[in-house]
XYZ file of C-alpha atoms in Angstrom:
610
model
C -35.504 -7.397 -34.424
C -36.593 -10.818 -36.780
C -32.472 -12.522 -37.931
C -31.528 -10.583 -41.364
C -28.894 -12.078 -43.332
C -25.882 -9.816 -42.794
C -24.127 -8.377 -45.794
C -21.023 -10.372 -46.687
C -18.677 -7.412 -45.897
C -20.400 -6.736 -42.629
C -19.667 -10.265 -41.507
C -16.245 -9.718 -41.723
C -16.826 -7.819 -38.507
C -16.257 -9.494 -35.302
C -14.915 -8.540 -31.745
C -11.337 -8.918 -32.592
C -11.762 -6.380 -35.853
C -9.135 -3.556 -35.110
C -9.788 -0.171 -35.553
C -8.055 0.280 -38.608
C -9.906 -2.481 -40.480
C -13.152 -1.598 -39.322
C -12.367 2.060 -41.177
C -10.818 0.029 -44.251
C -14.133 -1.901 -44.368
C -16.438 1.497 -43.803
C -14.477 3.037 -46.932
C -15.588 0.357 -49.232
C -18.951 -0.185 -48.023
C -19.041 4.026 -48.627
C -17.501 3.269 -51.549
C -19.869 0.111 -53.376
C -23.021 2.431 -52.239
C -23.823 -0.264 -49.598
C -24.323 2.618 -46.871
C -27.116 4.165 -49.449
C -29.398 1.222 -48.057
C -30.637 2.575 -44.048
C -31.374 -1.295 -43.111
C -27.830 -2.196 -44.240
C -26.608 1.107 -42.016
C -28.238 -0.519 -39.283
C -26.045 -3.596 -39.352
C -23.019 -2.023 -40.004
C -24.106 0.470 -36.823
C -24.646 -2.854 -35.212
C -21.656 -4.559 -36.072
C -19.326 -1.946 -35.136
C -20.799 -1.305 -31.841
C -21.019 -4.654 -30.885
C -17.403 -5.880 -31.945
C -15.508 -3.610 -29.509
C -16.622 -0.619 -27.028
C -14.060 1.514 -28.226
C -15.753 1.640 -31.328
C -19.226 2.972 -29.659
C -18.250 6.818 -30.695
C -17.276 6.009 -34.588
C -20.523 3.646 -34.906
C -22.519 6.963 -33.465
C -20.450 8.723 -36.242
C -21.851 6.604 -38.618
C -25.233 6.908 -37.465
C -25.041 10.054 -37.150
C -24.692 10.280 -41.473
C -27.678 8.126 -42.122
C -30.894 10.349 -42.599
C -33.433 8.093 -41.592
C -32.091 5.229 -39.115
C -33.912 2.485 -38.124
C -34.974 1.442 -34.906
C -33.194 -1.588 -35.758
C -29.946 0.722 -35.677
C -31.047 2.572 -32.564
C -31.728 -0.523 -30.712
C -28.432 -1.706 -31.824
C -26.604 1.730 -29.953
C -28.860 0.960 -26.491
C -28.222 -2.988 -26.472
C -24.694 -1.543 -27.625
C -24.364 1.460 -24.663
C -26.518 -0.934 -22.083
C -23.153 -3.053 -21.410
C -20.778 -0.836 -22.063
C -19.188 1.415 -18.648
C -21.572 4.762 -19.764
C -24.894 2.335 -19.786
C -26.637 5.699 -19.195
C -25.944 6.841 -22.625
C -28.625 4.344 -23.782
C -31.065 6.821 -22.987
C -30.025 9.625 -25.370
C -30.554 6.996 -28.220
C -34.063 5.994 -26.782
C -34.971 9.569 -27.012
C -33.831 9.573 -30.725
C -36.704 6.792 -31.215
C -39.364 8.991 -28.903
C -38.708 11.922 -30.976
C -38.719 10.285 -34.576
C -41.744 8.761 -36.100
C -40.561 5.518 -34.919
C -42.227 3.155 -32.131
C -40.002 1.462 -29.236
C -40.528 -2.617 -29.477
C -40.124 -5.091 -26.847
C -36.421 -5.010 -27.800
C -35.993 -1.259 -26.851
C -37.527 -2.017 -23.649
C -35.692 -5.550 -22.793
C -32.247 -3.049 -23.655
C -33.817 0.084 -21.273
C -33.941 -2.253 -18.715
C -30.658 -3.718 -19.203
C -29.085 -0.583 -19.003
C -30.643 0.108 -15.642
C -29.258 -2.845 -14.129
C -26.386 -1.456 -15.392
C -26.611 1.998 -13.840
C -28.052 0.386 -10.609
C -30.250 3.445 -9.928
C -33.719 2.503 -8.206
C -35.360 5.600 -9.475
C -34.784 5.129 -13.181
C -35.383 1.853 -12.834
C -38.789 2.055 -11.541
C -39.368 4.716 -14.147
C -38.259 2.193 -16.782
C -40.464 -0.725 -15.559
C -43.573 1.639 -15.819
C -42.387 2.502 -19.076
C -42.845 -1.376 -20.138
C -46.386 -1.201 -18.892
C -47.212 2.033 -20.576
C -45.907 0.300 -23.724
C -47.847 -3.483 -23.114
C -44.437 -5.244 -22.690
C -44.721 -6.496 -19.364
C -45.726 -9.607 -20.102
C -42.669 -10.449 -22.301
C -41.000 -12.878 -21.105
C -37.219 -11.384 -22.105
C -38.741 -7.975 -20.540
C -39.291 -10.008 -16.882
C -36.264 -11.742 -16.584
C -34.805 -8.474 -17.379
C -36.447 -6.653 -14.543
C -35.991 -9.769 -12.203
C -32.271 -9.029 -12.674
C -32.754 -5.199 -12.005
C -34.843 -5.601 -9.386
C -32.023 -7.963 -8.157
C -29.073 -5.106 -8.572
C -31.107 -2.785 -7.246
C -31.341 -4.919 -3.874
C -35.554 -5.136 -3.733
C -36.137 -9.076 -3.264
C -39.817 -8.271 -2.751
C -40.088 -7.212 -6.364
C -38.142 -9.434 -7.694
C -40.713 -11.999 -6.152
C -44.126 -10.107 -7.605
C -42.707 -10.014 -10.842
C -41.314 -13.574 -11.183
C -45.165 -14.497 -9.718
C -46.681 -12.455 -12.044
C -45.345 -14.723 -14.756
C -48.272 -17.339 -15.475
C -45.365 -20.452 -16.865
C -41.810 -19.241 -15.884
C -39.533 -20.725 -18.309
C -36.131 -21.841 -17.964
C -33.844 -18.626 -18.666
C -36.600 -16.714 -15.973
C -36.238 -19.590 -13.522
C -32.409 -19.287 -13.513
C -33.079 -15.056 -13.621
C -34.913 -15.637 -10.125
C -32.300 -18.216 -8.584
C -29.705 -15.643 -9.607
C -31.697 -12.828 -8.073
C -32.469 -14.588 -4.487
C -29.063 -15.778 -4.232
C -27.824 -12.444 -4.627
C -30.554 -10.923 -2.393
C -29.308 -13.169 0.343
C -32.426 -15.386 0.279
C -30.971 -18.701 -0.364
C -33.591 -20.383 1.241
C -36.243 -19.566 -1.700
C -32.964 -20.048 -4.106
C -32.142 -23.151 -3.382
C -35.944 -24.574 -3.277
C -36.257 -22.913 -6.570
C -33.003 -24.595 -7.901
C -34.200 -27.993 -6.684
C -37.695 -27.590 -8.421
C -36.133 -27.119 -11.657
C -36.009 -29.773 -14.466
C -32.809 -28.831 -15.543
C -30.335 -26.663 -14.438
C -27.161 -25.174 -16.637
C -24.422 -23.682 -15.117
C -25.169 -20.052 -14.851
C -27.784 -21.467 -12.056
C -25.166 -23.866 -10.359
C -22.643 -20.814 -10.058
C -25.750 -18.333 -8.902
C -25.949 -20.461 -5.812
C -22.847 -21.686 -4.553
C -21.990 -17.562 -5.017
C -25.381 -17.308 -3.162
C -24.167 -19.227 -0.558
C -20.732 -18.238 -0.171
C -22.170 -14.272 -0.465
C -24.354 -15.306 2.809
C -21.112 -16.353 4.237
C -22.791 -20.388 3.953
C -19.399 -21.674 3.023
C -20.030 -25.201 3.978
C -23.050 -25.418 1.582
C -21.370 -23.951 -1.278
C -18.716 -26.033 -1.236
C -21.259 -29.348 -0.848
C -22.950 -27.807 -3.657
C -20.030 -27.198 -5.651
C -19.092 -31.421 -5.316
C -22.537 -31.915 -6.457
C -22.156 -30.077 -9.388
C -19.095 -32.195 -10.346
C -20.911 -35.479 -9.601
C -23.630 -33.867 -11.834
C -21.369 -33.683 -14.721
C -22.089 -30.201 -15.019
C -19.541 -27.859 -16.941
C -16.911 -25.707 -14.488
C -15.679 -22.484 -15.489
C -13.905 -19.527 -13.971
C -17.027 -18.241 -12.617
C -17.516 -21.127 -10.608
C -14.290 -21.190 -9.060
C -13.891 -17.891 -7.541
C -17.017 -18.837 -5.465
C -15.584 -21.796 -4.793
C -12.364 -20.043 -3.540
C -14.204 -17.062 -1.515
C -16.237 -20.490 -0.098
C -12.792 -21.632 1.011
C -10.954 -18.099 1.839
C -13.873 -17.341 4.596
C -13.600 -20.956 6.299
C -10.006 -20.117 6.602
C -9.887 -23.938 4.447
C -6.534 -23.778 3.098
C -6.013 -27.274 1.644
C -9.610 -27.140 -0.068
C -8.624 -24.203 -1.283
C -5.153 -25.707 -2.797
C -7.096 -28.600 -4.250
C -9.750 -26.011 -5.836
C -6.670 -23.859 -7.271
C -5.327 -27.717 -8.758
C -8.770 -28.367 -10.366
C -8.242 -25.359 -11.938
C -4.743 -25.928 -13.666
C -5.790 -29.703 -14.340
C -8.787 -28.772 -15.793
C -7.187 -25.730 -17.887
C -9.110 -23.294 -16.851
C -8.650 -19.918 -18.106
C -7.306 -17.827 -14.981
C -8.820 -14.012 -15.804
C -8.026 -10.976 -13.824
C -10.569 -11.728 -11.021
C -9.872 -15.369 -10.662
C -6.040 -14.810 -10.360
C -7.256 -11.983 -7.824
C -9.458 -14.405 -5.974
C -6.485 -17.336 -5.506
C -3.926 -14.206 -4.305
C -6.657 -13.531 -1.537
C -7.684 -16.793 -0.786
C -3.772 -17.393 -0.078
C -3.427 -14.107 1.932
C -6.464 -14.919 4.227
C -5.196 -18.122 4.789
C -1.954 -17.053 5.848
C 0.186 -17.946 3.548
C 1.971 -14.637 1.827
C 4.142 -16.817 0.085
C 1.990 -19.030 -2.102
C -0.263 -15.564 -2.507
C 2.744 -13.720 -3.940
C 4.128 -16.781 -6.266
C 0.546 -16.247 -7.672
C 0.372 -12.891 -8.054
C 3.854 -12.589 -9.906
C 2.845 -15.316 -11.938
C -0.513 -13.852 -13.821
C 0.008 -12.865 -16.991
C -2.760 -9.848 -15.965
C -2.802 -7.925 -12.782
C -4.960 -5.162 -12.244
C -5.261 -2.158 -9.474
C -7.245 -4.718 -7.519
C -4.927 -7.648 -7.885
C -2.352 -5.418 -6.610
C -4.841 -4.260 -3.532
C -5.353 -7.520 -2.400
C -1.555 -8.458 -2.428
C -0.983 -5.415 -0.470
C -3.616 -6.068 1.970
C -2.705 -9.431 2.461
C 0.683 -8.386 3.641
C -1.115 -5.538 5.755
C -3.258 -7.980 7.481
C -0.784 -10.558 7.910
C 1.688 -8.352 9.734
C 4.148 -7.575 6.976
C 3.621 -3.799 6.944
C 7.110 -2.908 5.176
C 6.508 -5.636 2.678
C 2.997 -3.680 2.056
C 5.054 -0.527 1.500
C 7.539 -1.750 -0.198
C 5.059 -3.611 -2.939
C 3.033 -0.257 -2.860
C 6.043 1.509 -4.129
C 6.623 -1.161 -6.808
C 2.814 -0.228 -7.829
C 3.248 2.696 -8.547
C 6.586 2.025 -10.255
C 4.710 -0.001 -12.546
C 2.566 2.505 -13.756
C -0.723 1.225 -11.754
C -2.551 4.368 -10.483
C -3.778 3.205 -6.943
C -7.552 3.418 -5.884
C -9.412 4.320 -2.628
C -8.712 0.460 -1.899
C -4.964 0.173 -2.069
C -4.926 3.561 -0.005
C -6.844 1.068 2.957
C -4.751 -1.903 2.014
C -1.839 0.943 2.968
C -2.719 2.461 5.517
C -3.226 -1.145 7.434
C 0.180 -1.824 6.417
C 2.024 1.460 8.221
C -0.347 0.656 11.462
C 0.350 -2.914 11.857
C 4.469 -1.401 11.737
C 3.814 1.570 14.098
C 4.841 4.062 10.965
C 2.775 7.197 12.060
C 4.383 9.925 9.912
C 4.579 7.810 6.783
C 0.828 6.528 7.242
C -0.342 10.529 7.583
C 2.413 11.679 3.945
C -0.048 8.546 2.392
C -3.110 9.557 3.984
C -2.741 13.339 2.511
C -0.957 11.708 -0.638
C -4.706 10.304 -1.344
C -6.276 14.087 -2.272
C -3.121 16.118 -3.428
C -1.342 13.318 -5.217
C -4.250 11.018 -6.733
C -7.391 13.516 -6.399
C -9.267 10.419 -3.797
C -11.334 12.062 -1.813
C -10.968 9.592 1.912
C -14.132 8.034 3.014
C -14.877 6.878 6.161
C -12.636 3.573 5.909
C -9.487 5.447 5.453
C -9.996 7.945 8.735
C -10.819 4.717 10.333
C -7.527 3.104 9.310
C -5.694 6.847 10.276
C -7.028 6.619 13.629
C -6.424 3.145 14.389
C -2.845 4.155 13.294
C -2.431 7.007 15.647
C -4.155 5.012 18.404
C -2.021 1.465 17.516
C 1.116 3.827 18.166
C -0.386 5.169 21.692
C -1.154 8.799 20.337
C -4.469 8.238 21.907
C -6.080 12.198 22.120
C -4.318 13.081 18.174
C -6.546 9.619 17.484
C -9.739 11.433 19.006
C -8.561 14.410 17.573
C -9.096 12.710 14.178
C -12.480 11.118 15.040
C -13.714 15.230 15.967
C -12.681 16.769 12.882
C -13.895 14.215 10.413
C -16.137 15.781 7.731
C -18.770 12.536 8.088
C -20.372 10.526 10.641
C -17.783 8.349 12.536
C -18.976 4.425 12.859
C -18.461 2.269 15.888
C -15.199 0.089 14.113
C -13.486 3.496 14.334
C -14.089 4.178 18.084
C -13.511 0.957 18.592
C -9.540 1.359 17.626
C -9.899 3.846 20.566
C -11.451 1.723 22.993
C -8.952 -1.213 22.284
C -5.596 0.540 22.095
C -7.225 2.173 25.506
C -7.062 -0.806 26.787
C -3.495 -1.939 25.545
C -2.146 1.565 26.932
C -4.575 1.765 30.281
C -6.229 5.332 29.868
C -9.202 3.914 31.797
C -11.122 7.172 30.819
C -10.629 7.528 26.910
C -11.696 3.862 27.318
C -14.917 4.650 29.020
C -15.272 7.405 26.470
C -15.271 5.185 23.227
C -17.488 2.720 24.739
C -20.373 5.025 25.470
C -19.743 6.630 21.772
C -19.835 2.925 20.327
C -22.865 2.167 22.371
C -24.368 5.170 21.034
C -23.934 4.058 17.546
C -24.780 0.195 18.191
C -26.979 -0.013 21.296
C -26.316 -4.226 20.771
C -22.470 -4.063 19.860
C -21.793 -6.673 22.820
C -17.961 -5.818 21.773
C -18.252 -2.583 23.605
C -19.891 -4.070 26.685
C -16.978 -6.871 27.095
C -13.988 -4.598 26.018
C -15.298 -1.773 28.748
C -16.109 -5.052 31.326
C -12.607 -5.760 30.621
C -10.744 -2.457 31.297
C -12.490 -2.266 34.731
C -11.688 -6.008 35.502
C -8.028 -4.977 34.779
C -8.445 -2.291 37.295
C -10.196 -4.530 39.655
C -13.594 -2.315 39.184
C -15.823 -4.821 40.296
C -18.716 -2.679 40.464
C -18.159 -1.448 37.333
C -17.946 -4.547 35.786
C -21.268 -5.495 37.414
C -22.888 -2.492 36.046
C -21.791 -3.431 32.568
C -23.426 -6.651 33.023
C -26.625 -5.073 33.956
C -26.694 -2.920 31.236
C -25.676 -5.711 28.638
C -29.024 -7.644 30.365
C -31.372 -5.045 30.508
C -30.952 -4.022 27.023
C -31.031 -7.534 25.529
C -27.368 -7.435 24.835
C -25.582 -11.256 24.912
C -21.952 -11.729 24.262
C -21.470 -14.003 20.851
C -19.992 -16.967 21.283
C -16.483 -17.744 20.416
C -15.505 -19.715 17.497
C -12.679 -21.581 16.336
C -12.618 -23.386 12.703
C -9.989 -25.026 11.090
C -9.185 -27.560 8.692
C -7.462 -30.908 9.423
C -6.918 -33.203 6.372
C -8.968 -31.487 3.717
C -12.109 -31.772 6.825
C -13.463 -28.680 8.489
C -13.575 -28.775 11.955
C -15.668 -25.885 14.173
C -15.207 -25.151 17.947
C -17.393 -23.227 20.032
C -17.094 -22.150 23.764
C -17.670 -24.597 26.184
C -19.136 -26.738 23.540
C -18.246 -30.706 24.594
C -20.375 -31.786 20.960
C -16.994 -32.442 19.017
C -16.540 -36.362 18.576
C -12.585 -36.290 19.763
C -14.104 -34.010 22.382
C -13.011 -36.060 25.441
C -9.341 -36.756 23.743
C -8.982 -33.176 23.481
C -10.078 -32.036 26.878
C -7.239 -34.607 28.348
C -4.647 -32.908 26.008
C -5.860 -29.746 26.912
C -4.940 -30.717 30.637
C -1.427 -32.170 29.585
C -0.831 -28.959 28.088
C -1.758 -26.939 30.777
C 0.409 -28.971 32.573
C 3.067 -27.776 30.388
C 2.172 -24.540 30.510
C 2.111 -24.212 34.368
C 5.736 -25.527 34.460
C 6.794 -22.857 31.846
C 5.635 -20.113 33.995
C 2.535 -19.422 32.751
C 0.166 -17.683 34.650
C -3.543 -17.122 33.623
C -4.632 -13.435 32.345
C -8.006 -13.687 33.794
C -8.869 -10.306 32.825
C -11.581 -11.169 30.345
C -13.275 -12.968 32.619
C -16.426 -10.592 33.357
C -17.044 -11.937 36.985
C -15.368 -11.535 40.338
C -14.463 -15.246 41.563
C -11.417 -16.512 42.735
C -8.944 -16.987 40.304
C -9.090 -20.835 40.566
C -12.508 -20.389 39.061
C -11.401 -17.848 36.255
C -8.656 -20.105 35.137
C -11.159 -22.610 34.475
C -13.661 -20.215 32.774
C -10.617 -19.417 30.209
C -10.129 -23.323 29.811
C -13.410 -23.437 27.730
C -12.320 -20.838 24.743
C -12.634 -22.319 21.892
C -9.219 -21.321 20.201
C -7.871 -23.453 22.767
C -9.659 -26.476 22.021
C -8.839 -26.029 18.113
C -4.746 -25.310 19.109
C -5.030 -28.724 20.991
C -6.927 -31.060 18.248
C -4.228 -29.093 15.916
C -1.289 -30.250 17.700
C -2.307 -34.155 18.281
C -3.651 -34.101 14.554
C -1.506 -32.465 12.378
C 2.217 -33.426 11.942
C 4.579 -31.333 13.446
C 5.973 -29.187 10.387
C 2.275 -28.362 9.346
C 1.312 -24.899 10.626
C -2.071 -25.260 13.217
C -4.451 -22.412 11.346
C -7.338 -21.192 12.762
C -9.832 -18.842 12.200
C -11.759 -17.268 15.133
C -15.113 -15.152 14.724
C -14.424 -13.099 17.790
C -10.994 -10.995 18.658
C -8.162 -12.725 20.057
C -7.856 -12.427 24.156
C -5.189 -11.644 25.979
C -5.044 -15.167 28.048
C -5.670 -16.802 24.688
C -2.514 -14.929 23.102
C -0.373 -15.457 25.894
C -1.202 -19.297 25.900
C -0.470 -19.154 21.637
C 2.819 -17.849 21.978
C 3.998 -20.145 24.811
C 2.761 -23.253 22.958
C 4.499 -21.839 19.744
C 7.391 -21.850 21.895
C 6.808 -24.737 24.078
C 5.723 -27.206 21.275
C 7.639 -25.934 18.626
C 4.572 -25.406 16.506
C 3.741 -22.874 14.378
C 0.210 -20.978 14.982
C -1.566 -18.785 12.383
C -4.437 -17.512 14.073
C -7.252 -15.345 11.552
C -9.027 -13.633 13.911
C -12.284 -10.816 13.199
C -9.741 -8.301 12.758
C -6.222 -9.433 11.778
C -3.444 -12.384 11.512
C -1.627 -13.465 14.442
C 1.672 -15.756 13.351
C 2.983 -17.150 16.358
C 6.251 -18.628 16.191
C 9.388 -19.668 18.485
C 7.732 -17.350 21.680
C 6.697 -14.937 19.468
C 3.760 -12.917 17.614
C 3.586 -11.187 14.525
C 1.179 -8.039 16.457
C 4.109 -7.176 18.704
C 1.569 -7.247 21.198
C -1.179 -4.779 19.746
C -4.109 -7.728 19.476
């Protein structure tokens, strides 16, 4: 496909032509006897099909009249098709050129590949790669950054690696292919040594790794990365900053995250569906509904999943009538919901107990909106039945699912078990758990912790025995927050913290506190039967604690304390949040693995389901 001058009239083509000029400039090309020429067909094929994918079925049209096209045309329609939503359609014009007396060139082959990317299916991919062999354009260099990218989609980092070393002197556009592609594969080891090695780097490469990292759930490193690009002088675009904000939306870093949404409207950058859709969910993770919602009702563009996060932000935040209430004002609006709002909803009726209303939506998903429920959306039905104590209608659920329940959705069983004491539905969703995740250590300690409530002993000891025998060790608690735009991480019993021994001396002045409030230990997740002396002291090494107590001495006192916690909340834990809320007069916005807990004034948003 050598550069051909385009035909003045052609040029007047571009991707903000509409419709009704493109026909207006067809008519006189038909007209002037421009069309008689097939090479000038193929540009105007190319033109159209190219300026706007709505026009893909009137540039086929006009294909369709020439009697001999070139394969400059019918490379045009699969480079055209190839980005397009239907990328499989490329095929039917790569079958025109198989069944003419025309050859496919290294361009038909760069597009074929494209287009299975595209399609992310492994099988036609691999199909299309031998097809590039076949055809002696393997060794072209557009062709192997092409099926470096593929190879990437198609989530095989092992051939993304024998192609890239199959290339004798990668150059720069296949270097930045491969960092893309390892990034994405979740080896950001290779990435990154890669990136480094490079001479120079633009900013598709920058943005491949800090997503790489942020992906790999490395937020620290992106976020290092992304100051480094700054200091590099390197250009910043939207791209960019939604990695930056998922960086900051898993670390729970709410100020970085602020600052990240200022560089944005300081530097004028353009905020597009997804980047308005990343700073609504970096708000909602972080707690903060309100600055999320100012947000999302001031983008100029909102799409179904702009409205999804908004309404699973309130879900997960506790504000299930707010959820409901924005879900009706969806639909209002003309936005047809997807099998993500329907989870986003669901959450919202179970945090708010709203059983009947959860079960109209639930049915409301295949008789209103033709969504057929997956296995999320059961999940979210029976943690709604079991939330509200309807513990055997929850099982009931789980028995006459049409697929393959997953451990998550026994594990709404096993927890609300808990919550409402059925000792033996509890022991029931453990063993099912176990027997879907051998190593899910959050059985072992959940079960532990019903018997301990009991005072099961033996039990308890036989969990043990069963978590050591099969390898099975109970992750370690986590507590990060942010103080001062700096992220600080606690882990159990860890004494590594520089502020450590300040902290510990708090810890005992709140205590104090504590003791003369009334509080009184809930030792129950302790997994071992010693005195309670001894249990109390076990419980003094969590590390949510040791975060609530470095929040209080250094924040000031109108700045909410927000943490976010790798492991579920405990029940000593929440006790001790809502008495310091109380106690201290501070507010506490705890993110833990499964929801938001906003303690306030005595009191928690989970009206004590956590």
């Amino acid at each position: 496909m050598s550069r051909i001058v385009k035909h003045p009239v052609i040029a007047l083509l571009d991707s903000g032509t509409p419709f009704k000029e493109v026909r207006q400039i067809h008519a006189k090309l038909v007209v002037d006897g421009t069309l008689n020429d097939d090479h000038l067909v193929g540009q105007f094929v190319k033109a159209v099909a190219l300026s706007d994918q709505k026009h893909l079925d009137y540039a086929n049209q006009i294909l369709d009249r020439s009697d001999k096209p070139t394969l400059f045309a019918l490379n045009s329609m699969i480079r055209a098709h190839c980005k397009s939503p239907v990328p499989e359609k490329s095929f039917d014009f790569y079958r025109k050129i198989l069944h003419s007396d025309l050859k496919p060139d290294n361009y038909t082959v760069n597009f074929l590949v494209q287009a299975c990317t595209g399609m992310g299916m492994r099988e036609t991919g691999l199909q299309v790669h031998g097809t590039t062999i076949r055809r002696g354009f393997d060794n072209d260099p557009h062709v192997q950054t092409g099926l470096i990218s593929l190879y990437a989609e198609l989530g095989c980092p092992d051939s993304c690696h024998k192609v890239f070393d199959s290339v004798p002197c990668p150059d720069f556009v296949c270097r930045t292919a491969m960092v893309t592609a390892c990034a994405r594969c979740g080896d950001v080891g290779f990435a990154r040594k890669l990136f480094e090695e490079m001479p120079e780097k633009d900013p598709i490469a920058w943005n491949a790794m800090i997503s790489g990292y942020a992906q790999v759930g490395e937020s620290r490193e992106a976020l290092d990365l992304f100051h480094l690009m700054q200091l590099e002088g390197v250009k910043v675009n939207a791209v960019s900053m939604i990695s930056v904000l998922s960086a900051c939306t898993q670390l729970g870093a709410l100020d970085q995250g602020r600052w990240a949404h200022s560089y944005i409207e300081r530097n004028k950058i353009k905020i597009t569906v997804r980047l308005g859709t990343t700073l609504v969910d970096l708000y909602a993770k972080c707690g903060d509904m309100n600055r999320a919602m100012e947000v999302f009702w001031g983008l100029e563009e909102k799409n179904v999943y702009t409205w999804s996060s908004a309404l699973n932000g309130f879900a997960m935040n506790g504000f299930g009538e707010k959820c409901l209430e924005l879900f009706s004002l969806m639909k209002r609006d003309g936005v047809t919901p997807n099998a993500v709002t329907f989870v986003s909803v669901l959450r919202g009726c179970s945090v708010v107990g709203l059983v009947d209303e959860g079960q109209r939506h639930f049915d409301s998903m295949r008789d209103e909106f033709g969504i057929e429920p997956q296995l999320d959306h059961y999940g979210c039905l029976v943690d709604l039945y079991a939330r509200a104590g309807h513990l055997e209608e929850a099982v009931g659920i789980i028995q006459r699912m049409p697929m393959k329940p997953h451990a998550a959705v026994w594990s709404s069983v096993l927890h609300a078990s808990r919550i409402y004491k059925n000792l033996e539905l509890g022991v029931l969703a453990s063993k099912k758990m176990l027997e879907l995740e051998t190593t899910n250590h959050g059985a072992y300690v959940m079960l532990s912790n019903i018997y301990a409530e009991s005072d099961n002993w033996e039990n308890v000891s036989h969990v043990r025995q069963s978590m050591k025998s099969r390898g099975v060790r109970k992750e370690p608690g986590c507590s990060v927050m942010e103080v001062n735009g700096e992220v600080h991480e606690f882990f159990v019993g860890d004494k590594s913290h520089p502020r450590y021994t300040e902290i510990e001396s708090f810890w005992k002045e709140i205590s104090r506190r504590l003791r003369l409030a009334g509080y009184k230990a809930d030792t129950s997740p302790v997994m071992f039967d010693i005195d309670e002396e001894e249990k109390e002291d076990a419980l003094c090494l969590h590390s949510e604690k040791a975060a609530i107590a470095f929040g209080i001495m250094s924040l000031k006192e109108d700045v909410p304390i927000r943490i976010v916690k790798n492991l579920r909340v405990c029940g000593d834990c929440h006790q001790v949040s809502m008495m310091i809320s109380k106690i201290f007069g501070r507010e506490i916005i705890v993110r833990d693995r499964n929801r938001f807990h906003h303690f306030k004034d005595g009191r928690c948003s989970c009206n004590g389901f956590w």
